[in-house]
Amino acid sequence: SAVVAPGSDAEPLVPVCRLEDLSTERGVAALVAGSQVALFRTFDDTVFALQQRDPYSGANVMSRGIVGSRGDVPTVASPMYKQVFDLRTGACLDTQGKEPLSVRVHPVAVTDGVVFVKLAPADDSVGAGKDPR
């Protein structure tokens, strides 16, 4: 996932919360510029932001997923059908026989203890052409 410093791009990063407000290895939902985003803080204080919408069920539940890892890859398992997604890229790591769908990853920056998120542009390939918001 790209890390963007505040003010370095035309699209603004939106301050969402303080890093200390995020529990380690737990997800939380946030509304960023009108879109639901799932935030995850890992043990090394890295913060990841994904679309809140599960691409397989269509439910806005990703923040309720189980955080883990596969080797060195930080992951979240959807609470719906248990597909595991790479927190860095949004790629689905196990499709269980279904077409692989990814989740949109939003750039995150942490500056002076504040978590900033920038909504990534919609990608028609995410969620099989469905709007992932």
mmCIF file of C-alpha atoms in Angstrom:
data_model
loop_
_atom_site.group_PDB
_atom_site.id
_atom_site.type_symbol
_atom_site.label_atom_id
_atom_site.label_comp_id
_atom_site.label_asym_id
_atom_site.label_seq_id
_atom_site.Cartn_x
_atom_site.Cartn_y
_atom_site.Cartn_z
ATOM 1 C CA SER A 1 0.000 0.000 0.000
ATOM 2 C CA ALA A 2 1.216 3.446 -0.825
ATOM 3 C CA VAL A 3 2.014 5.821 1.984
ATOM 4 C CA VAL A 4 1.357 9.436 1.125
ATOM 5 C CA ALA A 5 2.526 12.353 3.212
ATOM 6 C CA PRO A 6 -0.137 14.931 4.037
ATOM 7 C CA GLY A 7 -0.243 17.743 1.509
ATOM 8 C CA SER A 8 1.888 15.940 -1.088
ATOM 9 C CA ASP A 9 -0.926 15.218 -3.528
ATOM 10 C CA ALA A 10 -3.874 17.005 -5.091
ATOM 11 C CA GLU A 11 -6.367 14.717 -3.344
ATOM 12 C CA PRO A 12 -6.314 15.479 0.364
ATOM 13 C CA LEU A 13 -5.698 12.983 3.096
ATOM 14 C CA VAL A 14 -8.467 13.109 5.642
ATOM 15 C CA PRO A 15 -7.633 12.962 9.365
ATOM 16 C CA VAL A 16 -9.619 10.023 10.746
ATOM 17 C CA CYS A 17 -8.472 9.323 14.317
ATOM 18 C CA ARG A 18 -5.430 9.140 16.556
ATOM 19 C CA LEU A 19 -3.199 6.079 16.281
ATOM 20 C CA GLU A 20 -3.781 5.398 19.990
ATOM 21 C CA ASP A 21 -7.540 5.142 19.277
ATOM 22 C CA LEU A 22 -6.968 2.010 17.173
ATOM 23 C CA SER A 23 -6.642 -1.280 19.037
ATOM 24 C CA THR A 24 -3.828 -3.535 17.861
ATOM 25 C CA GLU A 25 -4.892 -6.384 15.555
ATOM 26 C CA ARG A 26 -8.527 -5.196 15.531
ATOM 27 C CA GLY A 27 -10.510 -3.498 12.830
ATOM 28 C CA VAL A 28 -12.632 -0.387 13.089
ATOM 29 C CA ALA A 29 -15.009 1.187 10.596
ATOM 30 C CA ALA A 30 -14.700 4.845 9.662
ATOM 31 C CA LEU A 31 -16.519 7.179 7.314
ATOM 32 C CA VAL A 32 -14.010 8.953 5.065
ATOM 33 C CA ALA A 33 -15.348 11.521 2.596
ATOM 34 C CA GLY A 34 -18.677 9.678 2.520
ATOM 35 C CA SER A 35 -17.219 6.183 1.994
ATOM 36 C CA GLN A 36 -17.006 3.380 4.532
ATOM 37 C CA VAL A 37 -13.423 2.326 5.248
ATOM 38 C CA ALA A 38 -12.056 -0.492 7.425
ATOM 39 C CA LEU A 39 -8.932 0.478 9.413
ATOM 40 C CA PHE A 40 -6.502 -2.043 10.878
ATOM 41 C CA ARG A 41 -3.489 -1.447 13.144
ATOM 42 C CA THR A 42 -0.904 -4.222 13.291
ATOM 43 C CA PHE A 43 1.508 -4.988 16.139
ATOM 44 C CA ASP A 44 4.241 -2.862 14.525
ATOM 45 C CA ASP A 45 1.865 0.166 14.484
ATOM 46 C CA THR A 46 1.362 0.001 10.717
ATOM 47 C CA VAL A 47 -2.140 1.136 9.779
ATOM 48 C CA PHE A 48 -3.960 -0.266 6.757
ATOM 49 C CA ALA A 49 -7.197 0.990 5.216
ATOM 50 C CA LEU A 50 -9.437 -1.169 3.022
ATOM 51 C CA GLN A 51 -12.882 -0.780 1.594
ATOM 52 C CA GLN A 52 -15.453 -1.806 4.208
ATOM 53 C CA ARG A 53 -17.516 -3.749 1.640
ATOM 54 C CA ASP A 54 -16.832 -7.492 1.412
ATOM 55 C CA PRO A 55 -16.652 -8.171 -2.354
ATOM 56 C CA TYR A 56 -18.094 -11.683 -1.988
ATOM 57 C CA SER A 57 -21.159 -10.924 0.166
ATOM 58 C CA GLY A 58 -21.652 -7.206 -0.551
ATOM 59 C CA ALA A 59 -21.970 -6.542 3.196
ATOM 60 C CA ASN A 60 -20.068 -3.686 4.860
ATOM 61 C CA VAL A 61 -18.281 -5.899 7.389
ATOM 62 C CA MET A 62 -14.542 -6.003 6.643
ATOM 63 C CA SER A 63 -13.645 -4.096 9.824
ATOM 64 C CA ARG A 64 -15.096 -7.029 11.779
ATOM 65 C CA GLY A 65 -12.689 -9.483 10.129
ATOM 66 C CA ILE A 66 -9.962 -11.449 11.866
ATOM 67 C CA VAL A 67 -6.491 -9.927 11.557
ATOM 68 C CA GLY A 68 -3.619 -12.347 11.094
ATOM 69 C CA SER A 69 -0.769 -13.176 8.761
ATOM 70 C CA ARG A 70 0.405 -15.697 6.215
ATOM 71 C CA GLY A 71 4.160 -15.798 6.522
ATOM 72 C CA ASP A 72 5.233 -12.152 6.326
ATOM 73 C CA VAL A 73 1.937 -11.027 4.772
ATOM 74 C CA PRO A 74 -0.459 -9.136 7.103
ATOM 75 C CA THR A 75 -3.993 -10.320 6.428
ATOM 76 C CA VAL A 76 -7.642 -9.965 7.339
ATOM 77 C CA ALA A 77 -10.204 -12.750 6.993
ATOM 78 C CA SER A 78 -13.688 -11.636 6.029
ATOM 79 C CA PRO A 79 -16.235 -12.386 8.744
ATOM 80 C CA MET A 80 -18.741 -13.520 6.087
ATOM 81 C CA TYR A 81 -17.213 -16.334 4.015
ATOM 82 C CA LYS A 82 -13.711 -16.284 5.534
ATOM 83 C CA GLN A 83 -11.763 -15.271 2.421
ATOM 84 C CA VAL A 84 -8.358 -13.954 3.453
ATOM 85 C CA PHE A 85 -7.117 -10.656 2.002
ATOM 86 C CA ASP A 86 -3.616 -9.144 1.955
ATOM 87 C CA LEU A 87 -3.830 -5.905 3.975
ATOM 88 C CA ARG A 88 -1.071 -4.356 1.829
ATOM 89 C CA THR A 89 -2.530 -5.016 -1.633
ATOM 90 C CA GLY A 90 -6.160 -6.051 -1.100
ATOM 91 C CA ALA A 91 -5.581 -9.279 -3.055
ATOM 92 C CA CYS A 92 -7.644 -12.307 -2.034
ATOM 93 C CA LEU A 93 -5.278 -15.078 -0.926
ATOM 94 C CA ASP A 94 -7.801 -17.905 -1.012
ATOM 95 C CA THR A 95 -10.847 -17.965 -3.205
ATOM 96 C CA GLN A 96 -12.304 -21.337 -2.152
ATOM 97 C CA GLY A 97 -13.196 -22.104 -5.746
ATOM 98 C CA LYS A 98 -14.695 -18.680 -6.456
ATOM 99 C CA GLU A 99 -13.500 -15.997 -8.837
ATOM 100 C CA PRO A 100 -10.752 -14.038 -7.047
ATOM 101 C CA LEU A 101 -12.035 -10.622 -6.026
ATOM 102 C CA SER A 102 -9.867 -8.034 -4.332
ATOM 103 C CA VAL A 103 -10.678 -5.192 -1.977
ATOM 104 C CA ARG A 104 -9.652 -1.606 -2.591
ATOM 105 C CA VAL A 105 -6.714 -0.396 -0.492
ATOM 106 C CA HIS A 106 -6.629 3.250 0.567
ATOM 107 C CA PRO A 107 -3.344 5.106 1.195
ATOM 108 C CA VAL A 108 -2.635 5.805 4.876
ATOM 109 C CA ALA A 109 -0.210 8.157 6.600
ATOM 110 C CA VAL A 110 0.405 8.553 10.317
ATOM 111 C CA THR A 111 1.749 11.975 11.234
ATOM 112 C CA ASP A 112 2.214 13.230 14.798
ATOM 113 C CA GLY A 113 0.053 10.354 16.046
ATOM 114 C CA VAL A 114 -2.856 11.172 13.701
ATOM 115 C CA VAL A 115 -4.066 8.633 11.121
ATOM 116 C CA PHE A 116 -4.818 10.141 7.706
ATOM 117 C CA VAL A 117 -6.607 8.248 4.913
ATOM 118 C CA LYS A 118 -6.923 9.131 1.244
ATOM 119 C CA LEU A 119 -9.653 7.408 -0.725
ATOM 120 C CA ALA A 120 -8.191 5.435 -3.605
ATOM 121 C CA PRO A 121 -9.912 5.999 -6.943
ATOM 122 C CA ALA A 122 -12.533 3.438 -7.905
ATOM 123 C CA ASP A 123 -11.109 0.570 -9.922
ATOM 124 C CA ASP A 124 -13.529 -1.313 -12.147
ATOM 125 C CA SER A 125 -11.565 -4.528 -11.663
ATOM 126 C CA VAL A 126 -12.232 -4.487 -7.912
ATOM 127 C CA GLY A 127 -15.281 -6.507 -6.936
ATOM 128 C CA ALA A 128 -15.888 -7.709 -10.509
ATOM 129 C CA GLY A 129 -16.798 -4.243 -11.748
ATOM 130 C CA LYS A 130 -19.058 -3.338 -8.848
ATOM 131 C CA ASP A 131 -18.501 -0.091 -6.993
ATOM 132 C CA PRO A 132 -16.662 -1.241 -3.845
ATOM 133 C CA ARG A 133 -17.934 1.624 -1.704
#
